[in-house]
Tab-separated table of C-alpha atoms and ligand atoms in Angstrom:
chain	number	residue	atom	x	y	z
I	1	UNK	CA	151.316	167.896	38.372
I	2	UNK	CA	152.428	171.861	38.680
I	3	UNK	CA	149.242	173.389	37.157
I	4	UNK	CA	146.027	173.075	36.451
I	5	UNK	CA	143.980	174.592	33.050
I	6	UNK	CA	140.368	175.135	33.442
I	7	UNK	CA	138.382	175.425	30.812
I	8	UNK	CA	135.597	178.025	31.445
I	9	UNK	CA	132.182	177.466	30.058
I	10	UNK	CA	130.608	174.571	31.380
I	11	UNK	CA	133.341	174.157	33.733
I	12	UNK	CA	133.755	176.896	35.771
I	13	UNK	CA	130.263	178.400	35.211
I	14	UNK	CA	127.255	177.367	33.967
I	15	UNK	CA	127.349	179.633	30.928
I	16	UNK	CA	126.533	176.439	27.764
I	17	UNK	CA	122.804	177.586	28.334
I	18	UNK	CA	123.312	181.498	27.567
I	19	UNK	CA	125.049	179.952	24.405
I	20	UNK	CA	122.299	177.601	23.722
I	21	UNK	CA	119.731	180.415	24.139
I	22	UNK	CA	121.664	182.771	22.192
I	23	UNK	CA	121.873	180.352	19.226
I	24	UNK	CA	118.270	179.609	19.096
I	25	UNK	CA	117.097	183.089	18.747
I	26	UNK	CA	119.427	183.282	15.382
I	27	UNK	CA	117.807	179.870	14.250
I	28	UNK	CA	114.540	180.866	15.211
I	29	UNK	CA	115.181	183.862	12.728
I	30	UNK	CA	116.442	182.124	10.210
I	31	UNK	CA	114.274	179.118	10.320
I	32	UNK	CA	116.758	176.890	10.766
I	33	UNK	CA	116.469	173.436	12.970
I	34	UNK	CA	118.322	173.712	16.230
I	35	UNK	CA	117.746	171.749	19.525
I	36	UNK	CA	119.886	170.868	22.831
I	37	UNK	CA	121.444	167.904	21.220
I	38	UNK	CA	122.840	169.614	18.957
I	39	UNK	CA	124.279	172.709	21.052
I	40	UNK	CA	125.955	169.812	22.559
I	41	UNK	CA	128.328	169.816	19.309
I	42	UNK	CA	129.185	173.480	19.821
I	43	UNK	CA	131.011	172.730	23.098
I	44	UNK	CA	134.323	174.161	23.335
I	45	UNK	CA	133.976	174.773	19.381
I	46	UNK	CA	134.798	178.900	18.231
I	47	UNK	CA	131.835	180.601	17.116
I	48	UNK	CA	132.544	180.245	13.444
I	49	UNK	CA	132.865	176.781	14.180
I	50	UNK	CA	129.943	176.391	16.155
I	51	UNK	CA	127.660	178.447	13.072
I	52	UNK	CA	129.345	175.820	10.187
I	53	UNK	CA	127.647	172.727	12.616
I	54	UNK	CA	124.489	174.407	12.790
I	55	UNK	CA	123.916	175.257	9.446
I	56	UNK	CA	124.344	171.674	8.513
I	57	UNK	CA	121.068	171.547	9.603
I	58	UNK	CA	119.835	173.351	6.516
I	59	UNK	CA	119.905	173.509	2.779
I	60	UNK	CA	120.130	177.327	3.031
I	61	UNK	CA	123.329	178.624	2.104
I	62	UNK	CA	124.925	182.113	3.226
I	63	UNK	CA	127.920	184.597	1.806
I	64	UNK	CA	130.554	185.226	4.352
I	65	UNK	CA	129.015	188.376	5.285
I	66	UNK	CA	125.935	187.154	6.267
I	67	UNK	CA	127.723	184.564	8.253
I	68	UNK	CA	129.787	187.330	10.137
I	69	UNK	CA	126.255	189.120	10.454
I	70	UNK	CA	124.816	185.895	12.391
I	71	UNK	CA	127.706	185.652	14.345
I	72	UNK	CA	127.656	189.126	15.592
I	73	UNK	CA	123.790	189.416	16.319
I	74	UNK	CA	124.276	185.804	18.214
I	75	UNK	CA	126.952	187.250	20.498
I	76	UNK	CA	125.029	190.639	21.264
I	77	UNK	CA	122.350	187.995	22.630
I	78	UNK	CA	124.579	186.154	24.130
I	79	UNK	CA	126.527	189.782	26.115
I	80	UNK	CA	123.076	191.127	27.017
I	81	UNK	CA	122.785	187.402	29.189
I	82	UNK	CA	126.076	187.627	30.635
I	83	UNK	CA	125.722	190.913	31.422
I	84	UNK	CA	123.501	189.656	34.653
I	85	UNK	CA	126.148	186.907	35.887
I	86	UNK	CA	127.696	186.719	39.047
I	87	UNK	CA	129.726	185.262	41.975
I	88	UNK	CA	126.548	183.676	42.563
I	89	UNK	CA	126.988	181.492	38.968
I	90	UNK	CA	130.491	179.857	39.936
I	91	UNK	CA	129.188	176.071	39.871
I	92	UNK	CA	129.199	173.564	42.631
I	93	UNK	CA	132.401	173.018	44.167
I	94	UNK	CA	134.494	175.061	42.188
I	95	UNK	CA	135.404	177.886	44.675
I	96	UNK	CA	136.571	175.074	47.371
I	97	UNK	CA	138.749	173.183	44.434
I	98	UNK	CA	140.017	176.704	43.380
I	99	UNK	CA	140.920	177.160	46.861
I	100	UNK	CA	142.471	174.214	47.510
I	101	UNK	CA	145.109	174.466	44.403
I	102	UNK	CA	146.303	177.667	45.270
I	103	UNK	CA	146.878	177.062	48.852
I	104	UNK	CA	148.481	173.723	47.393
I	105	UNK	CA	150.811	175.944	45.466
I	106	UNK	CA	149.796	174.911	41.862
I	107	UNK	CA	149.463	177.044	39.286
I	108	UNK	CA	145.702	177.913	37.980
I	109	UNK	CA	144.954	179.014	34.398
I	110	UNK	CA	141.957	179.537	32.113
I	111	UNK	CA	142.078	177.617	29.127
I	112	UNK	CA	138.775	178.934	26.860
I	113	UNK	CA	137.357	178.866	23.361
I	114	UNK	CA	135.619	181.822	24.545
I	115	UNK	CA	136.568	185.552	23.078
I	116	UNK	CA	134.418	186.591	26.379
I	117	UNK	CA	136.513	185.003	28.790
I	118	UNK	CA	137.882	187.960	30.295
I	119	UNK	CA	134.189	189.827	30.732
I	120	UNK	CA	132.897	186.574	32.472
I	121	UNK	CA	135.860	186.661	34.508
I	122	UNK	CA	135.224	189.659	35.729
I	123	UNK	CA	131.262	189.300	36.461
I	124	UNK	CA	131.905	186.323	38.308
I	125	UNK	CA	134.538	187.313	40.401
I	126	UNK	CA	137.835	185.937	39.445
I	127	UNK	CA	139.460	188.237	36.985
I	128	UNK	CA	142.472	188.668	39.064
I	129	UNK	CA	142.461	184.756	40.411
I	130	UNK	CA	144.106	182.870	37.769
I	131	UNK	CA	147.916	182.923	36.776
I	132	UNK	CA	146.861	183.057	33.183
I	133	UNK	CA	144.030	183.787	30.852
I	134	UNK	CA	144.668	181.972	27.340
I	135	UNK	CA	141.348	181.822	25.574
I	136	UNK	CA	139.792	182.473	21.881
I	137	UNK	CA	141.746	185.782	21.637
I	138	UNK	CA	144.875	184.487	21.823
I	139	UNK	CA	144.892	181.263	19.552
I	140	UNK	CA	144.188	180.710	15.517
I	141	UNK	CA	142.869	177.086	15.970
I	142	UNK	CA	140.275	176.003	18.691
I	143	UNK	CA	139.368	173.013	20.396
I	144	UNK	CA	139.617	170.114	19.319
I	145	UNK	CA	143.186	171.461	18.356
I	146	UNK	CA	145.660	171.955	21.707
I	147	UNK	CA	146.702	175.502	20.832
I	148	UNK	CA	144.872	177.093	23.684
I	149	UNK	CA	146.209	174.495	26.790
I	150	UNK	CA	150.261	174.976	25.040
I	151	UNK	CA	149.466	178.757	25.022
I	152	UNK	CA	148.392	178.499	28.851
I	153	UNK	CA	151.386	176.242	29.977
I	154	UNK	CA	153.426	178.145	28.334
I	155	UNK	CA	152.236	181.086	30.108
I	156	UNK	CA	152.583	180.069	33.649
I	157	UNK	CA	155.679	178.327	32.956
I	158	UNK	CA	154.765	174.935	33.311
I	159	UNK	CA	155.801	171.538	30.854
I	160	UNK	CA	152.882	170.965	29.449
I	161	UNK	CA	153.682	167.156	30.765
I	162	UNK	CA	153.053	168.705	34.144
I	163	UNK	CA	150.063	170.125	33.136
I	164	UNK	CA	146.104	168.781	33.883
I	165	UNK	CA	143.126	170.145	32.260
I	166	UNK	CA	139.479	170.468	33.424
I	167	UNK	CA	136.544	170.218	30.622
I	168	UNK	CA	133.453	169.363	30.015
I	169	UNK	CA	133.770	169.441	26.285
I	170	UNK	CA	134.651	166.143	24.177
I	171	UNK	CA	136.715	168.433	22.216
I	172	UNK	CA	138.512	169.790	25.063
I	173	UNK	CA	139.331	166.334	25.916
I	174	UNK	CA	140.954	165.550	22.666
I	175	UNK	CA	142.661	168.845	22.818
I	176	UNK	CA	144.574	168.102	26.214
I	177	UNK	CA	145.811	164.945	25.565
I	178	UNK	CA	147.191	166.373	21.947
I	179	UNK	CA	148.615	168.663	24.189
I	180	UNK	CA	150.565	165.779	26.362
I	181	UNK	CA	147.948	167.019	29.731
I	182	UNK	CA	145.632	164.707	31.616
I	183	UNK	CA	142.176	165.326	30.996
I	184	UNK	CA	140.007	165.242	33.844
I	185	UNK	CA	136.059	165.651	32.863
I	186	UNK	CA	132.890	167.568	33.719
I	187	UNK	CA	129.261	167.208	32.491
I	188	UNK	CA	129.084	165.778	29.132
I	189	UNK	CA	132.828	165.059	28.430
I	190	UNK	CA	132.204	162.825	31.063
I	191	UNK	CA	130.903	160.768	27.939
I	192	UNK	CA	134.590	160.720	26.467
I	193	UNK	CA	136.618	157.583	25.563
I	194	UNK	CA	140.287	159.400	26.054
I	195	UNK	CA	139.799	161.029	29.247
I	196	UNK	CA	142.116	160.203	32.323
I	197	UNK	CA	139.020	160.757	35.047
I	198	UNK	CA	136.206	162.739	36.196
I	199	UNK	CA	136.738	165.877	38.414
I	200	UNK	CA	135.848	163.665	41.506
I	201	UNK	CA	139.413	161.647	40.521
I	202	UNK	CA	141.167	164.707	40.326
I	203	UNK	CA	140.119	166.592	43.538
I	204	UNK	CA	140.386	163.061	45.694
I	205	UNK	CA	143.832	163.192	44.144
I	206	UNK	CA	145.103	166.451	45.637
Y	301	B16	P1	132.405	183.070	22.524
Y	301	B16	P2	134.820	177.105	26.584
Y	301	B16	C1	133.411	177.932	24.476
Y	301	B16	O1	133.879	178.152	25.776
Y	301	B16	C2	131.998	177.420	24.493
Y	301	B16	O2	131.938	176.115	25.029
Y	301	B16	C3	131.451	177.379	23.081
Y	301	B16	O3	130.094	176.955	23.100
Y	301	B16	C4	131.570	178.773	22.472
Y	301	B16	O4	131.138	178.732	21.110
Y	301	B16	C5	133.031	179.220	22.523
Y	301	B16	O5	133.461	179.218	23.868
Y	301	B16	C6	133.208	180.615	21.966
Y	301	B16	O6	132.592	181.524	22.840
Y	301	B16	O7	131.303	183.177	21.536
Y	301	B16	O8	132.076	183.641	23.887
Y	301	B16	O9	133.714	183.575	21.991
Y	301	B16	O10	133.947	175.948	26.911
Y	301	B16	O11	135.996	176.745	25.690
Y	301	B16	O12	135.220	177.903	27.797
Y	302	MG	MG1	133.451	174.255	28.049
């Protein structure tokens, strides 16, 4: 193992609630079914994808535009929560494991579905941590798809072989080990079939 791939929502900071809350304002509005269950589908998914699994909850149907109009009012909701994160939000453990891996010498990156990577990056504390940032502005397919972990090996220079990821998605899961990583899990990916071990296995590993 030469570096490690963290995905960022859920993982890194607690930031699957914002989403969830963000979400159920548009649904609210558009009286459309929507519970926690089934944000737990939208993990690691792109917002497009996340809107096509919610709207199977209805019969309603909507032009593209007024798709792209959802999706924009849902992530102005979703920035005005952000806007109050900070160091404070990193979640348990996480600066001590961070820590750890760069004193260790491996390389860290950020591997995110997230267009708002960057922004939480920098509200939390750790723009300027992480060897690389590859994340929902830099790929065309998301999770489940590995385009996002390749992107980030690639871009610290590491075999992808050599790589391990961190998520708490089952998508994210499925993603790394398309990607030929080892899939170490948080929260509800703990709940995947495919994964290698929990984030316990990989920090008693180090
Ligand atoms: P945004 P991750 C993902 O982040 C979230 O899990 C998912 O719920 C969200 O829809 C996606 O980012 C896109 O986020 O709207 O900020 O671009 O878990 O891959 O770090
Ligand atoms: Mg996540």
């Amino acid at each position: 193992m030469k570096a490690v791939i963290f995905d960022l929502d859920g993982v890194i900071v607690s930031t699957d609630h914002l989403h969830y809350l963000a979400w159920k304002k548009i649904t609210d509005q558009e009286h459309i079914s929507f519970n926690e269950e089934v944000n737990h589908l939208l993990r690691g998914l792109s917002r497009e994808a996340s809107l096509e699994v919610i709207l199977k909850q209805t019969d309603k149907t909507f032009t593209l535009e007024e798709k792209n109009d959802l999706i924009m009012l849902k992530n102005q909701y979703y920035l005005e929560s952000i806007a109050s994160l900070s160091p404070d939000d990193l979640l348990e453990g996480i600066p001590e494991l961070l820590g750890l891996l760069k004193d260790k010498g491996y390389k860290v990156a950020i591997g995110s579905s997230s267009k708002n990577a960057t922004y939480i990056l920098k509200q939390i504390g750790l723009l300027d941590f992480f060897d690389a940032i590859s994340d929902g502005n830099n790929i065309i397919h998301s999770k489940p798809d590995p385009e996002v972990f390749l992107k980030a090996a690639d871009m610290v220079g590491v075999a992808p072989e050599a790589c391990v990821v961190v998520e708490d998605a089952k998508v994210g899961i499925e993603a790394a080990k398309k990607a030929g990583m080892k899939a170490y899990a948080v929260g509800d990916a703990l709940n995947s079939d495919i994964k290698d071990g929990t984030l316990l296995d990989l920090m008693l590993s180090l």
